Short mmCIF file of C-alpha atoms in Angstrom, two decimals:
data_model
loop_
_atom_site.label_atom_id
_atom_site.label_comp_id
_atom_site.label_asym_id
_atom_site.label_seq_id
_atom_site.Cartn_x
_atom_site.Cartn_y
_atom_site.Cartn_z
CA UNK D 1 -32.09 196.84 30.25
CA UNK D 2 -35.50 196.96 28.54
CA UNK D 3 -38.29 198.40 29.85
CA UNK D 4 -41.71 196.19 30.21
CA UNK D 5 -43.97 196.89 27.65
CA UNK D 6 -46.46 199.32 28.86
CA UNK D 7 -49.19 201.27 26.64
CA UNK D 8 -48.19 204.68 27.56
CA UNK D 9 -51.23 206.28 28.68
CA UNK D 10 -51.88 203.66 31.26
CA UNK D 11 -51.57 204.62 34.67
CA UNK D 12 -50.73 202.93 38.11
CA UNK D 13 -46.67 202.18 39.25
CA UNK D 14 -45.22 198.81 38.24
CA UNK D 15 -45.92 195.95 40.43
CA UNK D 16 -43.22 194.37 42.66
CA UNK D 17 -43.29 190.66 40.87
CA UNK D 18 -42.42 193.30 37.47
CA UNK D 19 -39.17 195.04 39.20
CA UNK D 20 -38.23 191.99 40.90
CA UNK D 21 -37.98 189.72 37.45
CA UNK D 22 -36.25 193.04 35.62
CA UNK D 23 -33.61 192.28 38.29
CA UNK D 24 -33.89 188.50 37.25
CA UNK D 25 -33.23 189.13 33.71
CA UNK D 26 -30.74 191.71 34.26
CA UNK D 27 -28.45 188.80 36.30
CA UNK D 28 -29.11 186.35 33.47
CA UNK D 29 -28.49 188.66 30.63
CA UNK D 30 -31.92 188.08 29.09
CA UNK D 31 -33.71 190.42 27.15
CA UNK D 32 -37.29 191.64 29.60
CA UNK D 33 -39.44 189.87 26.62
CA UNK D 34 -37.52 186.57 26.60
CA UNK D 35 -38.17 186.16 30.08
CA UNK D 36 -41.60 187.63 30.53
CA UNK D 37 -42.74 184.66 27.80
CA UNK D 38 -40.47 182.06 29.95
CA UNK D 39 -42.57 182.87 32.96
CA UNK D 40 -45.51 182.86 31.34
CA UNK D 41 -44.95 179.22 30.19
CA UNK D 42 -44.26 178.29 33.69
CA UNK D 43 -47.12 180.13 35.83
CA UNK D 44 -49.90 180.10 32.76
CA UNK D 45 -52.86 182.46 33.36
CA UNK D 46 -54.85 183.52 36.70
CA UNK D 47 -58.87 182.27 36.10
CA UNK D 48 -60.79 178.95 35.93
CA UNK D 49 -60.63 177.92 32.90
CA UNK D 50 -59.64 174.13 33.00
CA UNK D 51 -59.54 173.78 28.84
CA UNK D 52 -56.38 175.96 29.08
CA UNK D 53 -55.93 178.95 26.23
CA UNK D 54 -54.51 179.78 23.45
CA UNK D 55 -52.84 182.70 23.60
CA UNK D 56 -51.46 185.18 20.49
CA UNK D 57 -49.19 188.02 21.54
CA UNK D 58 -47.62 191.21 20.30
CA UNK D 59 -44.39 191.82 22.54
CA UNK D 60 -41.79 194.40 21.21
CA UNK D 61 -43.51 194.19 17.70
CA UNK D 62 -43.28 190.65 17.91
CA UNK D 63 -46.17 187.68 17.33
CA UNK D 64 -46.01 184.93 19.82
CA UNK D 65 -48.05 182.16 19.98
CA UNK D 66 -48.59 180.16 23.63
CA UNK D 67 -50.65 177.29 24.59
CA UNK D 68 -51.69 177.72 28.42
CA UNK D 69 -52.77 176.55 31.30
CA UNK D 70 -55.30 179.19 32.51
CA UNK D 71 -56.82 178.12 36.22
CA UNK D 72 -53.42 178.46 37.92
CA UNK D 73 -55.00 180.64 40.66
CA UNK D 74 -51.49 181.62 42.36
CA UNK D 75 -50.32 183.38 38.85
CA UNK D 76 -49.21 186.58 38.75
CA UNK D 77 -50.51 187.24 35.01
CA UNK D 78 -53.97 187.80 34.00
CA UNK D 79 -55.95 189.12 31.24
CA UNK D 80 -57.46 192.34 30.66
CA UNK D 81 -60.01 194.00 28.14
CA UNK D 82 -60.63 197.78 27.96
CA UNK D 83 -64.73 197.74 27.23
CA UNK D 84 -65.30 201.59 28.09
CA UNK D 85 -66.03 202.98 24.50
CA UNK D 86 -64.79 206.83 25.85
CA UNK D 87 -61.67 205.16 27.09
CA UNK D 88 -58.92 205.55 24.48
CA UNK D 89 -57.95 202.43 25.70
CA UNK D 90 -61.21 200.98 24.06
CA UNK D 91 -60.91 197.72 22.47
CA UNK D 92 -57.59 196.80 23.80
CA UNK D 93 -56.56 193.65 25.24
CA UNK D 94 -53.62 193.47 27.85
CA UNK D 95 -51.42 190.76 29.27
CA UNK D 96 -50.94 192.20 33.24
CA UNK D 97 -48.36 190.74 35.70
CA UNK D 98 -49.73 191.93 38.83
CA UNK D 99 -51.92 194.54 37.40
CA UNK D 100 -49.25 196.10 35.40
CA UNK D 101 -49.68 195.42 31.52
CA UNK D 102 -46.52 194.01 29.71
CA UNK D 103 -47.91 192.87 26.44
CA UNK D 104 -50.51 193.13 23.83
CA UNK D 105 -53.18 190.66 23.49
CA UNK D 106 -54.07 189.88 19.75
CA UNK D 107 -56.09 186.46 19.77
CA UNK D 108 -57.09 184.97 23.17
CA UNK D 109 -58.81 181.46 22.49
CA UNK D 110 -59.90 178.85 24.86
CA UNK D 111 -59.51 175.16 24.93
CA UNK D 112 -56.39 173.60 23.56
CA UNK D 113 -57.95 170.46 21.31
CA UNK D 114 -57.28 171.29 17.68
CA UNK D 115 -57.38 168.78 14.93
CA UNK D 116 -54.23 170.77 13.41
CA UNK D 117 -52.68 173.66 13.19
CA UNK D 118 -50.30 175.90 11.52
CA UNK D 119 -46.81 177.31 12.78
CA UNK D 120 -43.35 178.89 11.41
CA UNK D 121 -46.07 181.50 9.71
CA UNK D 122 -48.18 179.19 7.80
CA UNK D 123 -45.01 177.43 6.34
CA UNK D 124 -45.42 174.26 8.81
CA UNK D 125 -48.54 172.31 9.37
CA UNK D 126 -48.96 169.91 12.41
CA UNK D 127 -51.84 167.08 12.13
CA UNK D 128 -53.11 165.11 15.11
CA UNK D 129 -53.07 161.51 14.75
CA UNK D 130 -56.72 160.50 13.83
CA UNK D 131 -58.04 157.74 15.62
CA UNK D 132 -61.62 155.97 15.02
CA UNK D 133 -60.84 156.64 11.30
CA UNK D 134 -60.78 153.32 8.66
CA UNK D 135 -57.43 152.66 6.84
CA UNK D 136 -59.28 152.95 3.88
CA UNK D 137 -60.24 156.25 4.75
CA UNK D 138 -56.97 157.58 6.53
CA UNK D 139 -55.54 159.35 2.99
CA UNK D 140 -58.97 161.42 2.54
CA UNK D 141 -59.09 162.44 6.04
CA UNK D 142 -55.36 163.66 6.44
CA UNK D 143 -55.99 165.53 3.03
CA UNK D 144 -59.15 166.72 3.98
CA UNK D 145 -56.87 168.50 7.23
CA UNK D 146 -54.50 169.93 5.08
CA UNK D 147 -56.86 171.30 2.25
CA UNK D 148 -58.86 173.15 5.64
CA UNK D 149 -55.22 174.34 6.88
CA UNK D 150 -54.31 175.93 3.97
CA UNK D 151 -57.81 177.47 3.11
CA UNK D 152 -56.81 179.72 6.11
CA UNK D 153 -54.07 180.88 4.01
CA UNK D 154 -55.02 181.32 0.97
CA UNK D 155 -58.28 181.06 -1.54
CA UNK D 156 -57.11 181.12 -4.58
CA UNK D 157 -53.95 178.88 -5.09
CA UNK D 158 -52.92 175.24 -3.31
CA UNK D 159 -50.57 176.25 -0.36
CA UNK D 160 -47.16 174.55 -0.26
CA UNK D 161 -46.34 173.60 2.81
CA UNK D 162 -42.46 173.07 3.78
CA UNK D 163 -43.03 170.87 6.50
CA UNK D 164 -45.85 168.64 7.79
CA UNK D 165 -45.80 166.98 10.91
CA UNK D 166 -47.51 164.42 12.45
CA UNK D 167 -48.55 164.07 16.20
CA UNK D 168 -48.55 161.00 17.56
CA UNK D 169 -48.03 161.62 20.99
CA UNK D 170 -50.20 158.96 23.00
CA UNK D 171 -49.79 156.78 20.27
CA UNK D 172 -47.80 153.62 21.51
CA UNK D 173 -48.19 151.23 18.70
CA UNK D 174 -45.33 151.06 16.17
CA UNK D 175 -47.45 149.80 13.31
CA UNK D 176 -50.21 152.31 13.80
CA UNK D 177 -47.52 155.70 13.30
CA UNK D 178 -46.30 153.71 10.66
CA UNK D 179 -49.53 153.25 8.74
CA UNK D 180 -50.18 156.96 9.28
CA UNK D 181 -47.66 158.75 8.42
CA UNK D 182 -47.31 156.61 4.92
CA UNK D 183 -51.12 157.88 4.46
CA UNK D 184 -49.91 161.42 5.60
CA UNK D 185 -47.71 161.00 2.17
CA UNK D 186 -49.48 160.47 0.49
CA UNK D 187 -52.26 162.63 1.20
CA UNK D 188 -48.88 165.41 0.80
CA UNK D 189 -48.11 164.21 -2.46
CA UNK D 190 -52.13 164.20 -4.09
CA UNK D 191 -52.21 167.93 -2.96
CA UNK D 192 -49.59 168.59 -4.63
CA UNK D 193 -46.55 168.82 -2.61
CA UNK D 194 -43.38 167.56 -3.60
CA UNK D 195 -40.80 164.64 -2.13
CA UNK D 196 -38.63 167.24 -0.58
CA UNK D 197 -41.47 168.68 1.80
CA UNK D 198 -40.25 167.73 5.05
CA UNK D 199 -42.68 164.89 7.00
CA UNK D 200 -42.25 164.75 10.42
CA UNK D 201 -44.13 162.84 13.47
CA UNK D 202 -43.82 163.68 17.22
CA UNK D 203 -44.29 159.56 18.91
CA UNK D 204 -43.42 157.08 21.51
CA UNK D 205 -43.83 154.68 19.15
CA UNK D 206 -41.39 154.20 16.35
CA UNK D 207 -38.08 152.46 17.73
CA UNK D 208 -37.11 149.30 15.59
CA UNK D 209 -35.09 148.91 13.12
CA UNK D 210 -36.64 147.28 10.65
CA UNK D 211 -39.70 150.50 11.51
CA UNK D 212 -37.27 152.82 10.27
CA UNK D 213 -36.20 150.67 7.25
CA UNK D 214 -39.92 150.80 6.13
CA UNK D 215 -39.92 154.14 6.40
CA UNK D 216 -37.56 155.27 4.65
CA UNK D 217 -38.87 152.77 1.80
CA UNK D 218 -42.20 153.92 1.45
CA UNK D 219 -42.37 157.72 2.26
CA UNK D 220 -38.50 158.35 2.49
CA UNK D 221 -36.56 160.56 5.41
CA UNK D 222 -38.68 161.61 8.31
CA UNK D 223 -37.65 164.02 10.78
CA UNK D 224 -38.52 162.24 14.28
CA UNK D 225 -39.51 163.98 17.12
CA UNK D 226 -38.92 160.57 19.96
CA UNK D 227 -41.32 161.99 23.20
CA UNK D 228 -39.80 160.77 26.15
CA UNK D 229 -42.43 162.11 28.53
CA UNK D 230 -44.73 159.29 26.92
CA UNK D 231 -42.16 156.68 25.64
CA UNK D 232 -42.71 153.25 27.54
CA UNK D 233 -39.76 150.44 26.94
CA UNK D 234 -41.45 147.36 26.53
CA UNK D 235 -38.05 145.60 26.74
CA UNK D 236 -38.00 143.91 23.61
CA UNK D 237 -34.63 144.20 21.48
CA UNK D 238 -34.80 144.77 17.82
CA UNK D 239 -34.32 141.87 15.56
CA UNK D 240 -31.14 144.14 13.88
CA UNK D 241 -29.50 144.91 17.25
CA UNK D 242 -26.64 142.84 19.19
CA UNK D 243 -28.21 141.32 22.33
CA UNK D 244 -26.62 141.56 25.92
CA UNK D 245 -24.44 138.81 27.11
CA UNK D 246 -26.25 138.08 30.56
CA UNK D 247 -22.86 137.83 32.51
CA UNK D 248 -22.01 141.58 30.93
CA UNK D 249 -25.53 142.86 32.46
CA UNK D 250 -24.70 140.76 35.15
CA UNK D 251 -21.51 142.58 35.99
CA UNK D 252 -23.21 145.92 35.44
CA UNK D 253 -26.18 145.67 37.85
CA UNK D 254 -26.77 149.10 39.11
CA UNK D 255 -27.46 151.24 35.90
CA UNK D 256 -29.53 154.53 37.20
CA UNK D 257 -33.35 153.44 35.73
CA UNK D 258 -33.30 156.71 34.49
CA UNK D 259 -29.96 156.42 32.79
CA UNK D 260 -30.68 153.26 31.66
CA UNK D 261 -34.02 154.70 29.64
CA UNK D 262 -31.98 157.52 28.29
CA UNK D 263 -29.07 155.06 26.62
CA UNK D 264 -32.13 152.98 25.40
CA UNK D 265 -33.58 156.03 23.57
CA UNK D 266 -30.12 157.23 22.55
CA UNK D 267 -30.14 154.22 20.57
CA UNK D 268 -33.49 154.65 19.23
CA UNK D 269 -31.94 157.44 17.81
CA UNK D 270 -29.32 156.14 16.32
CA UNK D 271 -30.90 153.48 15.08
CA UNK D 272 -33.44 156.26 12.77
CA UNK D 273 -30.25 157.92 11.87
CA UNK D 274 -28.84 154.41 10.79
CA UNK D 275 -31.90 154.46 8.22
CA UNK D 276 -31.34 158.44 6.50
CA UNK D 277 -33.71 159.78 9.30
CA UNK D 278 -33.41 163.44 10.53
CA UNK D 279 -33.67 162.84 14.84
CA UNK D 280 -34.77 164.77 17.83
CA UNK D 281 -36.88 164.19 21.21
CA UNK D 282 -39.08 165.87 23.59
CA UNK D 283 -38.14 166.79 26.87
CA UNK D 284 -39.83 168.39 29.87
CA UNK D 285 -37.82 170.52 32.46
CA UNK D 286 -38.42 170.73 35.58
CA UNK D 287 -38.82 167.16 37.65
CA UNK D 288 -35.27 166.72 38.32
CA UNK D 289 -32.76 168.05 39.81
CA UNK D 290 -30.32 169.97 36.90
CA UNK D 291 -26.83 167.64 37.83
CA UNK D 292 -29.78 164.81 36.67
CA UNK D 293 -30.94 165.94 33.95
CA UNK D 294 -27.87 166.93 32.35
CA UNK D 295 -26.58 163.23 32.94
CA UNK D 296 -30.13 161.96 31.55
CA UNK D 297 -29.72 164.36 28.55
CA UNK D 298 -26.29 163.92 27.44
CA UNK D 299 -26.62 160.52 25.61
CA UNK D 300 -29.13 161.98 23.97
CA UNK D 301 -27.92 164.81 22.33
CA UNK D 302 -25.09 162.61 21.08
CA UNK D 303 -27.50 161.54 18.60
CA UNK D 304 -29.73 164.59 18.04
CA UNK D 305 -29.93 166.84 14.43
CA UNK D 306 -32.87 168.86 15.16
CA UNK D 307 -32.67 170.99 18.58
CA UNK D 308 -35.07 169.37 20.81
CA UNK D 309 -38.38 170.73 21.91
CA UNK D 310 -37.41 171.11 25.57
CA UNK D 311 -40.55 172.42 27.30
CA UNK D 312 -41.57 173.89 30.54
CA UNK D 313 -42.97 172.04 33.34
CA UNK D 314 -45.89 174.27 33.79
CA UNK D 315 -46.24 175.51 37.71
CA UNK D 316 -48.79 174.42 40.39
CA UNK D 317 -51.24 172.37 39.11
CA UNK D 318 -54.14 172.95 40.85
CA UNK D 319 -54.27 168.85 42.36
CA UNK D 320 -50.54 168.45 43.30
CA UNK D 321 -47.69 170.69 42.94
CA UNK D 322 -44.93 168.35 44.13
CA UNK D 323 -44.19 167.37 41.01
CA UNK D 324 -41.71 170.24 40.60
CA UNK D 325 -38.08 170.15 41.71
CA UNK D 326 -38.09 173.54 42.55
CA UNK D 327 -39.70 175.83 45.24
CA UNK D 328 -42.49 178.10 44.13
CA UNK D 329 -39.99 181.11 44.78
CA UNK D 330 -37.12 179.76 43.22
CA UNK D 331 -38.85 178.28 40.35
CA UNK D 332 -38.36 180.91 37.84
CA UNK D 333 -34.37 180.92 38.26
CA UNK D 334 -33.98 178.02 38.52
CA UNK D 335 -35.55 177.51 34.68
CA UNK D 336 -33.50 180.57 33.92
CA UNK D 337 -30.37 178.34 35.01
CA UNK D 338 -31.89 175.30 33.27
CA UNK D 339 -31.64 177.09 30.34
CA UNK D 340 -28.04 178.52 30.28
CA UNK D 341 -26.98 174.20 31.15
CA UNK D 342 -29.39 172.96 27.96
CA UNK D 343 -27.07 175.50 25.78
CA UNK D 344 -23.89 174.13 26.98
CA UNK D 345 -25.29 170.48 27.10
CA UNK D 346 -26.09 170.90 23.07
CA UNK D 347 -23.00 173.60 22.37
CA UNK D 348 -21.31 170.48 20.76
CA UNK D 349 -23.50 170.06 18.32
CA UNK D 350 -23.99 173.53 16.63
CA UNK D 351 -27.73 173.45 16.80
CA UNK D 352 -29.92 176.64 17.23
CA UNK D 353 -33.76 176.41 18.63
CA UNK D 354 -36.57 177.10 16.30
CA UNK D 355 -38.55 179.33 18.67
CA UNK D 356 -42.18 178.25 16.74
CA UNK D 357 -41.32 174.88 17.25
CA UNK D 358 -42.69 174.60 20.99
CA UNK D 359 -45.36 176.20 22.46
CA UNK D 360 -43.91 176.26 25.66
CA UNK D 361 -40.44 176.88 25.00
CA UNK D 362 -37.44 177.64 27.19
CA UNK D 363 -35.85 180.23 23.70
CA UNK D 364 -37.46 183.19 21.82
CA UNK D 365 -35.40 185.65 20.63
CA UNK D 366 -32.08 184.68 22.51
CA UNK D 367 -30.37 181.57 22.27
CA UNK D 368 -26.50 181.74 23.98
CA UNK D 369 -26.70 185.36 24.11
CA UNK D 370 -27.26 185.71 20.77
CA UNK D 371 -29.94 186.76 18.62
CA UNK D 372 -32.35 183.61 17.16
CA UNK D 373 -34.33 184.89 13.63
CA UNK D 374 -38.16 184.12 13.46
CA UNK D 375 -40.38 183.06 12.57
CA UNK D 376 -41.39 183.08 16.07
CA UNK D 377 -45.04 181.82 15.24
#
């Protein structure tokens, strides 16, 4: 078992919540840092700061980047900065459960709007979707983001990205991710990066066939991200898929709702993969109960290439915290037990997480009890 990290000449004993999770991660085989960054996914930061924080971490000479909620005034971790210049401390930022430090703060940032940003250690850049902007105009713009993007990197030579990805998140009109992510493109291709750079979008949006077909014409495979937490069926069946005999629905009248949306995205899905697409979804954890979700998921990752980005379900909002499926006590197992079904759901299918793909991930370092490789950034 692994000891918390701990700068050594700190004093004070370890706090209780500290013990009691190093007994947690002992009984789910997890490594102490792979479940010290679960929890702090789920509980977020002690404060009131409503524009949440970014967060950059060293834990076990490892960079981690989080996106947080930080006015969760029930959490156990907080932040703390050494300021006494005679202190040999001085200048040091700590991540404290309880009072007792566990990691190394490197880059503490508040707010969470960003116009993009980089990941997988500068190798993958994420754009948000750009409203108010003219189509004329949408090619500039979304080369404009990834000529700033890369200045971070580098001054002297273009920076090749391998992936870019667009997010489209509360986007819910098909045409409108369409549009975008052919001016995404070719805003790729004038700075200089070739066909083979991955393009990828996070949306609601895109579920026809004849979307995908267009695609796949006019900026070629995508690797699509479907987010369920914002998807919205409007009903309509595509023009290229078989419709329902009304006496088969009629014999079939109590499909779950919830089952019923997950077959519908299933064959979303499968309908991208139809066209040469590269698929995968979003998926919170933590509304429903785990029997549920596994029968919500399972469709799913029937049709999935990429391992999803299954996120935490942050803890106790501070309007309503009934939202959760689990007790405030219990919460923290039971993700730990989410976790161990979500590997045997997608076992099957061979896929591994990408820990850098989610900011509020459920896998670091461990994935099935085995090691995952970075980047973790």
């Amino acid at each position: 078992m692994e000891e918390p990290t701990q700068p050594a000449d700190s004093a004070g004993p370890i706090s209780s919540t500290v013990h009691r999770w190093r007994r947690l991660a002992v009984r789910h085989d997890l490594e102490w840092s792979e479940l010290l960054l679960i929890a702090l996914n789920l509980y977020g930061l002690r404060g009131n700061n409503t524009e949440g924080m970014r967060l950059r971490l060293n834990s076990e000479d490892e960079e981690f980047m989080l996106v947080l909620p930080a006015d969760r005034a029930t959490s156990p971790f907080s932040l703390r900065a050494h300021v006494d210049p005679s202190s040999p401390q001085h200048g040091l930022s700590e991540l404290c459960v309880d009072g007792t430090p566990v990691a190394e703060i490197i880059e503490a940032e508040p707010g969470e709007e960003v116009r993009g940003y980089l990941r997988a250690e500068g190798t993958a850049a994420t754009l948000l979707l750009q409203t108010g902007v003219e189509s004329a105009d949408l090619v500039k713009c979304y080369r404009d983001l990834l000529q700033a993007l890369a200045s971070d990197l580098s001054d002297d030579e273009p920076h090749l990205f391998d992936e870019v990805t667009l997010s489209a998140g509360g986007a819910h009109e098909e045409s409108l991710v369409v549009e975008h992510l052919v001016a995404v493109r070719e805003a790729m291709t004038s700075e200089g990066l070739p066909e083979t750079t991955t393009l990828g979008v996070l949306t609601p949006a895109l579920r026809s066939g004849s979307a995908f077909a267009e695609l796949a014409a006019k900026v070629g495979p995508v690797l699509l991200f479907l987010t369920t937490e914002t998807f919205e069926d409007d009903g309509a069946a595509d023009e290229s898929e078989p419709s329902v005999p009304e006496d088969a629905a009629a014999a079939d009248p109590v499909v779950p709702p919830a089952n019923h949306q997950s077959e519908r995205l299933s064959e979303i899905l499968a309908a991208a993969r139809e066209a040469g697409h590269r698929t995968s979804f979003t998926y919170t954890v933590g509304s429903e109960p785990l029997d549920e979700m596994r029968a919500w998921l399972l469709p799913l990752a029937e049709q999935t290439t990429m391992w999803p980005s299954l996120t935490i379900l942050p803890a106790e909002s501070p309007v309503d915290d009934s939202q959760h499926i689990a007790a405030p006590d219990e919460r923290l197992d039971f993700f730990l037990e989410a976790r161990r079904l979500l590997e045997q759901i997608f076992a099957p299918t061979e896929l591994r997480p990408q820990p850098w793909r989610c900011y509020r991930g459920l896998w670091y370092r461990q994935h099935a009890g085995e090691h995952l490789d970075g980047p973790y950034v």
